[in-house]
Amino acid sequence: MPDALIFDVDGTLSETEELHRQAFNRAFEEAGLPWHWDRELYRDLLTVTGGKERLAHFIANYAPTYTTGVSVAALHAAKTDCYAAMVADGTIGLRPGVVRLLREAQRSGIKLAIATTTGLPNVASLLKATLGSDAIDAFAAIGAGDIVAAKKPAPDVYHYVLNQLGVPAERCLAIEDSCNGLAAARAAGIPTVVTPSLYTEHEAFSDALAVLSDLGDAGAPYRHLAGKGETETMVTIAGLERWLA
């Protein structure tokens, strides 16, 4: 069995990217800015990891006249508040199979961890809204936001989490949804299962252990897209043990 499962958050635990897009637009509106990120634009912007970095990239490349007139930090903080309020409304849940696999890992004594570029407040609000007020305590290590200088596809956040866990990379398994996430995990030496999300389903994941529509649930099997798991219906601890053997 793997010693630890390391989860990305946005797009992996939950289809949160669409909520992030809406939160950005709400923050723009509240700030009186004439910007609106539609899905096509947001898909392009997601190649830049990190909310503040994505916002700065947008201003520099799509709205250069605002380069000195907008505080990226303040606008991103307002967006984070909008996101937290939307999550607290219960408008979003976890992706298929996530709760089941988390519970199975806990019963098996496998450590849980998070490696994400999103900020810790976003992680905390999502976990609280979907798994309960003390859900964050189930994770032995959390690498989030600006905990490291270089964000995905750099492996730094995974190196940080591995150090916190005290577990070798080859004894872990990462679950991601994007090419940037996959590249980060693999650069850290961690086998990776990819479940593409709304904004990453067009990407290619040639270095993944398995590529699946989601983690699968009883009565709702995943669609096998590539790699391991072709004859199975759910990602299970026993299945992961076989895939990693």
PDB file of C-alpha atoms in Angstrom, residues 21-202:
ATOM      1  CA  ARG A  21     -13.790  32.192 -11.981  1.00  0.00           C
ATOM      2  CA  GLN A  22     -17.105  33.484 -10.687  1.00  0.00           C
ATOM      3  CA  ALA A  23     -15.430  34.836  -7.546  1.00  0.00           C
ATOM      4  CA  PHE A  24     -12.878  36.743  -9.618  1.00  0.00           C
ATOM      5  CA  ASN A  25     -15.685  38.278 -11.679  1.00  0.00           C
ATOM      6  CA  ARG A  26     -17.614  39.249  -8.542  1.00  0.00           C
ATOM      7  CA  ALA A  27     -14.491  40.889  -7.092  1.00  0.00           C
ATOM      8  CA  PHE A  28     -13.924  42.788 -10.346  1.00  0.00           C
ATOM      9  CA  GLU A  29     -17.512  44.035 -10.296  1.00  0.00           C
ATOM     10  CA  GLU A  30     -17.321  45.102  -6.653  1.00  0.00           C
ATOM     11  CA  ALA A  31     -14.077  46.973  -7.384  1.00  0.00           C
ATOM     12  CA  GLY A  32     -15.688  48.785 -10.312  1.00  0.00           C
ATOM     13  CA  LEU A  33     -13.367  47.172 -12.863  1.00  0.00           C
ATOM     14  CA  PRO A  34     -14.621  46.541 -16.424  1.00  0.00           C
ATOM     15  CA  TRP A  35     -13.284  42.983 -16.570  1.00  0.00           C
ATOM     16  CA  HIS A  36     -15.095  39.710 -17.062  1.00  0.00           C
ATOM     17  CA  TRP A  37     -13.386  36.313 -17.354  1.00  0.00           C
ATOM     18  CA  ASP A  38     -15.433  33.940 -19.495  1.00  0.00           C
ATOM     19  CA  ARG A  39     -14.683  30.224 -19.544  1.00  0.00           C
ATOM     20  CA  GLU A  40     -12.523  30.360 -22.652  1.00  0.00           C
ATOM     21  CA  LEU A  41     -10.327  33.112 -21.249  1.00  0.00           C
ATOM     22  CA  TYR A  42     -10.130  31.459 -17.844  1.00  0.00           C
ATOM     23  CA  ARG A  43      -8.981  28.198 -19.437  1.00  0.00           C
ATOM     24  CA  ASP A  44      -6.085  30.114 -20.976  1.00  0.00           C
ATOM     25  CA  LEU A  45      -5.310  31.918 -17.715  1.00  0.00           C
ATOM     26  CA  LEU A  46      -5.139  28.629 -15.802  1.00  0.00           C
ATOM     27  CA  THR A  47      -1.811  27.901 -17.471  1.00  0.00           C
ATOM     28  CA  VAL A  48      -0.498  30.383 -14.880  1.00  0.00           C
ATOM     29  CA  THR A  49      -0.624  28.727 -11.458  1.00  0.00           C
ATOM     30  CA  GLY A  50      -1.560  30.716  -8.368  1.00  0.00           C
ATOM     31  CA  GLY A  51      -4.393  33.214  -8.087  1.00  0.00           C
ATOM     32  CA  LYS A  52      -2.265  36.306  -7.517  1.00  0.00           C
ATOM     33  CA  GLU A  53       0.108  35.265 -10.291  1.00  0.00           C
ATOM     34  CA  ARG A  54      -2.818  34.640 -12.640  1.00  0.00           C
ATOM     35  CA  LEU A  55      -4.291  38.053 -11.855  1.00  0.00           C
ATOM     36  CA  ALA A  56      -0.958  39.814 -12.381  1.00  0.00           C
ATOM     37  CA  HIS A  57      -0.508  37.979 -15.673  1.00  0.00           C
ATOM     38  CA  PHE A  58      -3.962  39.078 -16.819  1.00  0.00           C
ATOM     39  CA  ILE A  59      -3.344  42.722 -15.970  1.00  0.00           C
ATOM     40  CA  ALA A  60       0.040  42.765 -17.684  1.00  0.00           C
ATOM     41  CA  ASN A  61      -1.164  41.044 -20.838  1.00  0.00           C
ATOM     42  CA  TYR A  62      -4.852  41.925 -21.193  1.00  0.00           C
ATOM     43  CA  ALA A  63      -5.268  45.214 -19.293  1.00  0.00           C
ATOM     44  CA  PRO A  64      -1.853  46.936 -19.298  1.00  0.00           C
ATOM     45  CA  THR A  65      -3.308  50.381 -18.647  1.00  0.00           C
ATOM     46  CA  TYR A  66      -4.213  49.143 -15.146  1.00  0.00           C
ATOM     47  CA  THR A  67      -0.687  47.950 -14.329  1.00  0.00           C
ATOM     48  CA  THR A  68      -0.063  50.639 -11.729  1.00  0.00           C
ATOM     49  CA  GLY A  69      -3.650  51.346 -10.757  1.00  0.00           C
ATOM     50  CA  VAL A  70      -4.706  48.066  -9.189  1.00  0.00           C
ATOM     51  CA  SER A  71      -3.403  46.316  -6.080  1.00  0.00           C
ATOM     52  CA  VAL A  72      -3.127  42.657  -7.016  1.00  0.00           C
ATOM     53  CA  ALA A  73      -2.911  41.652  -3.346  1.00  0.00           C
ATOM     54  CA  ALA A  74      -6.029  43.629  -2.350  1.00  0.00           C
ATOM     55  CA  LEU A  75      -8.051  42.450  -5.334  1.00  0.00           C
ATOM     56  CA  HIS A  76      -7.044  38.850  -4.756  1.00  0.00           C
ATOM     57  CA  ALA A  77      -7.969  39.135  -1.076  1.00  0.00           C
ATOM     58  CA  ALA A  78     -11.424  40.399  -2.085  1.00  0.00           C
ATOM     59  CA  LYS A  79     -11.759  37.505  -4.512  1.00  0.00           C
ATOM     60  CA  THR A  80     -10.828  35.058  -1.723  1.00  0.00           C
ATOM     61  CA  ASP A  81     -13.595  36.509   0.455  1.00  0.00           C
ATOM     62  CA  CYS A  82     -16.080  36.101  -2.419  1.00  0.00           C
ATOM     63  CA  TYR A  83     -14.974  32.499  -2.937  1.00  0.00           C
ATOM     64  CA  ALA A  84     -15.290  31.637   0.757  1.00  0.00           C
ATOM     65  CA  ALA A  85     -18.815  33.060   0.864  1.00  0.00           C
ATOM     66  CA  MET A  86     -19.837  31.058  -2.209  1.00  0.00           C
ATOM     67  CA  VAL A  87     -18.383  27.820  -0.804  1.00  0.00           C
ATOM     68  CA  ALA A  88     -20.110  28.399   2.548  1.00  0.00           C
ATOM     69  CA  ASP A  89     -23.425  28.633   0.686  1.00  0.00           C
ATOM     70  CA  GLY A  90     -23.094  24.934  -0.090  1.00  0.00           C
ATOM     71  CA  THR A  91     -23.050  25.481  -3.831  1.00  0.00           C
ATOM     72  CA  ILE A  92     -20.271  22.969  -4.439  1.00  0.00           C
ATOM     73  CA  GLY A  93     -19.438  19.427  -3.389  1.00  0.00           C
ATOM     74  CA  LEU A  94     -16.571  16.999  -3.754  1.00  0.00           C
ATOM     75  CA  ARG A  95     -15.941  15.021  -6.926  1.00  0.00           C
ATOM     76  CA  PRO A  96     -17.135  11.377  -7.204  1.00  0.00           C
ATOM     77  CA  GLY A  97     -15.158   8.943  -5.107  1.00  0.00           C
ATOM     78  CA  VAL A  98     -13.233  11.507  -3.087  1.00  0.00           C
ATOM     79  CA  VAL A  99     -15.028  10.987   0.223  1.00  0.00           C
ATOM     80  CA  ARG A 100     -14.987   7.215  -0.204  1.00  0.00           C
ATOM     81  CA  LEU A 101     -11.233   7.097  -0.915  1.00  0.00           C
ATOM     82  CA  LEU A 102     -10.412   9.484   1.924  1.00  0.00           C
ATOM     83  CA  ARG A 103     -12.336   7.306   4.380  1.00  0.00           C
ATOM     84  CA  GLU A 104     -10.785   4.108   3.044  1.00  0.00           C
ATOM     85  CA  ALA A 105      -7.288   5.566   3.378  1.00  0.00           C
ATOM     86  CA  GLN A 106      -7.981   6.596   6.966  1.00  0.00           C
ATOM     87  CA  ARG A 107      -9.233   3.115   7.840  1.00  0.00           C
ATOM     88  CA  SER A 108      -6.084   1.655   6.294  1.00  0.00           C
ATOM     89  CA  GLY A 109      -3.769   3.914   8.284  1.00  0.00           C
ATOM     90  CA  ILE A 110      -2.573   5.785   5.206  1.00  0.00           C
ATOM     91  CA  LYS A 111      -1.537   9.381   5.724  1.00  0.00           C
ATOM     92  CA  LEU A 112      -3.428  12.113   3.882  1.00  0.00           C
ATOM     93  CA  ALA A 113      -1.864  15.308   2.584  1.00  0.00           C
ATOM     94  CA  ILE A 114      -2.579  18.269   0.332  1.00  0.00           C
ATOM     95  CA  ALA A 115      -0.288  19.917  -2.219  1.00  0.00           C
ATOM     96  CA  THR A 116      -1.902  22.880  -3.936  1.00  0.00           C
ATOM     97  CA  THR A 117      -1.208  26.351  -5.268  1.00  0.00           C
ATOM     98  CA  THR A 118      -4.441  27.750  -3.869  1.00  0.00           C
ATOM     99  CA  GLY A 119      -4.322  29.615  -0.574  1.00  0.00           C
ATOM    100  CA  LEU A 120      -4.859  27.918   2.775  1.00  0.00           C
ATOM    101  CA  PRO A 121      -8.073  29.905   3.469  1.00  0.00           C
ATOM    102  CA  ASN A 122      -9.559  28.448   0.263  1.00  0.00           C
ATOM    103  CA  VAL A 123      -8.542  24.938   1.303  1.00  0.00           C
ATOM    104  CA  ALA A 124      -9.983  25.393   4.783  1.00  0.00           C
ATOM    105  CA  SER A 125     -13.295  26.803   3.558  1.00  0.00           C
ATOM    106  CA  LEU A 126     -13.772  23.974   1.054  1.00  0.00           C
ATOM    107  CA  LEU A 127     -12.968  21.221   3.552  1.00  0.00           C
ATOM    108  CA  LYS A 128     -15.192  22.769   6.214  1.00  0.00           C
ATOM    109  CA  ALA A 129     -18.142  23.138   3.834  1.00  0.00           C
ATOM    110  CA  THR A 130     -17.874  19.624   2.397  1.00  0.00           C
ATOM    111  CA  LEU A 131     -16.397  17.428   5.149  1.00  0.00           C
ATOM    112  CA  GLY A 132     -17.078  19.245   8.423  1.00  0.00           C
ATOM    113  CA  SER A 133     -15.486  21.803  10.708  1.00  0.00           C
ATOM    114  CA  ASP A 134     -12.585  19.570  11.787  1.00  0.00           C
ATOM    115  CA  ALA A 135     -11.878  18.013   8.373  1.00  0.00           C
ATOM    116  CA  ILE A 136      -8.591  19.836   7.935  1.00  0.00           C
ATOM    117  CA  ASP A 137      -7.198  17.925  10.917  1.00  0.00           C
ATOM    118  CA  ALA A 138      -7.373  14.679   8.928  1.00  0.00           C
ATOM    119  CA  PHE A 139      -4.472  15.850   6.753  1.00  0.00           C
ATOM    120  CA  ALA A 140      -1.006  15.188   8.143  1.00  0.00           C
ATOM    121  CA  ALA A 141       0.595  17.798   5.893  1.00  0.00           C
ATOM    122  CA  ILE A 142      -0.716  20.716   3.860  1.00  0.00           C
ATOM    123  CA  GLY A 143       1.302  22.627   1.319  1.00  0.00           C
ATOM    124  CA  ALA A 144      -0.808  25.541   0.107  1.00  0.00           C
ATOM    125  CA  GLY A 145      -0.579  29.020  -1.350  1.00  0.00           C
ATOM    126  CA  ASP A 146       2.736  30.812  -0.915  1.00  0.00           C
ATOM    127  CA  ILE A 147       4.355  28.194   1.346  1.00  0.00           C
ATOM    128  CA  VAL A 148       6.956  27.763  -1.406  1.00  0.00           C
ATOM    129  CA  ALA A 149       8.291  30.370  -3.820  1.00  0.00           C
ATOM    130  CA  ALA A 150       7.977  28.357  -7.037  1.00  0.00           C
ATOM    131  CA  LYS A 151       4.510  27.020  -7.797  1.00  0.00           C
ATOM    132  CA  LYS A 152       3.474  24.108  -9.990  1.00  0.00           C
ATOM    133  CA  PRO A 153       4.757  22.846 -12.428  1.00  0.00           C
ATOM    134  CA  ALA A 154       7.788  23.254 -10.152  1.00  0.00           C
ATOM    135  CA  PRO A 155       7.949  20.338  -7.669  1.00  0.00           C
ATOM    136  CA  ASP A 156       8.610  22.563  -4.637  1.00  0.00           C
ATOM    137  CA  VAL A 157       5.223  22.138  -2.953  1.00  0.00           C
ATOM    138  CA  TYR A 158       5.534  18.367  -3.235  1.00  0.00           C
ATOM    139  CA  HIS A 159       9.048  18.438  -1.776  1.00  0.00           C
ATOM    140  CA  TYR A 160       7.646  20.489   1.107  1.00  0.00           C
ATOM    141  CA  VAL A 161       4.833  18.008   1.739  1.00  0.00           C
ATOM    142  CA  LEU A 162       7.149  14.996   1.505  1.00  0.00           C
ATOM    143  CA  ASN A 163       9.426  16.607   4.081  1.00  0.00           C
ATOM    144  CA  GLN A 164       6.472  17.226   6.392  1.00  0.00           C
ATOM    145  CA  LEU A 165       5.241  13.642   5.989  1.00  0.00           C
ATOM    146  CA  GLY A 166       8.658  12.041   6.351  1.00  0.00           C
ATOM    147  CA  VAL A 167       7.726   9.558   3.630  1.00  0.00           C
ATOM    148  CA  PRO A 168       9.783   8.718   0.497  1.00  0.00           C
ATOM    149  CA  ALA A 169       8.296   9.920  -2.789  1.00  0.00           C
ATOM    150  CA  GLU A 170       8.021   6.410  -4.204  1.00  0.00           C
ATOM    151  CA  ARG A 171       5.888   5.370  -1.205  1.00  0.00           C
ATOM    152  CA  CYS A 172       3.305   8.078  -1.956  1.00  0.00           C
ATOM    153  CA  LEU A 173       0.653   8.584  -4.592  1.00  0.00           C
ATOM    154  CA  ALA A 174      -0.499  11.978  -5.869  1.00  0.00           C
ATOM    155  CA  ILE A 175      -3.920  12.741  -7.299  1.00  0.00           C
ATOM    156  CA  GLU A 176      -4.034  15.664  -9.724  1.00  0.00           C
ATOM    157  CA  ASP A 177      -6.201  17.086 -12.480  1.00  0.00           C
ATOM    158  CA  SER A 178      -3.822  19.143 -14.636  1.00  0.00           C
ATOM    159  CA  CYS A 179      -0.609  18.937 -16.642  1.00  0.00           C
ATOM    160  CA  ASN A 180       1.016  21.454 -14.299  1.00  0.00           C
ATOM    161  CA  GLY A 181       0.084  19.351 -11.297  1.00  0.00           C
ATOM    162  CA  LEU A 182       1.201  16.118 -12.929  1.00  0.00           C
ATOM    163  CA  ALA A 183       4.534  17.676 -13.912  1.00  0.00           C
ATOM    164  CA  ALA A 184       5.094  18.901 -10.343  1.00  0.00           C
ATOM    165  CA  ALA A 185       4.328  15.543  -8.750  1.00  0.00           C
ATOM    166  CA  ARG A 186       6.381  13.543 -11.237  1.00  0.00           C
ATOM    167  CA  ALA A 187       9.343  15.926 -10.890  1.00  0.00           C
ATOM    168  CA  ALA A 188       9.226  15.115  -7.179  1.00  0.00           C
ATOM    169  CA  GLY A 189       9.276  11.398  -8.021  1.00  0.00           C
ATOM    170  CA  ILE A 190       5.678  10.667  -6.997  1.00  0.00           C
ATOM    171  CA  PRO A 191       3.456   8.290  -9.018  1.00  0.00           C
ATOM    172  CA  THR A 192       0.330  10.190 -10.028  1.00  0.00           C
ATOM    173  CA  VAL A 193      -3.283   9.436 -10.898  1.00  0.00           C
ATOM    174  CA  VAL A 194      -4.993  12.153 -12.940  1.00  0.00           C
ATOM    175  CA  THR A 195      -8.727  12.877 -12.948  1.00  0.00           C
ATOM    176  CA  PRO A 196      -9.144  15.681 -15.530  1.00  0.00           C
ATOM    177  CA  SER A 197     -11.529  18.457 -14.611  1.00  0.00           C
ATOM    178  CA  LEU A 198     -13.762  20.882 -16.453  1.00  0.00           C
ATOM    179  CA  TYR A 199     -10.853  23.114 -17.411  1.00  0.00           C
ATOM    180  CA  THR A 200      -8.195  20.431 -18.038  1.00  0.00           C
ATOM    181  CA  GLU A 201     -10.026  17.694 -19.946  1.00  0.00           C
ATOM    182  CA  HIS A 202      -8.341  18.854 -23.169  1.00  0.00           C
TER     183      HIS A 202
END
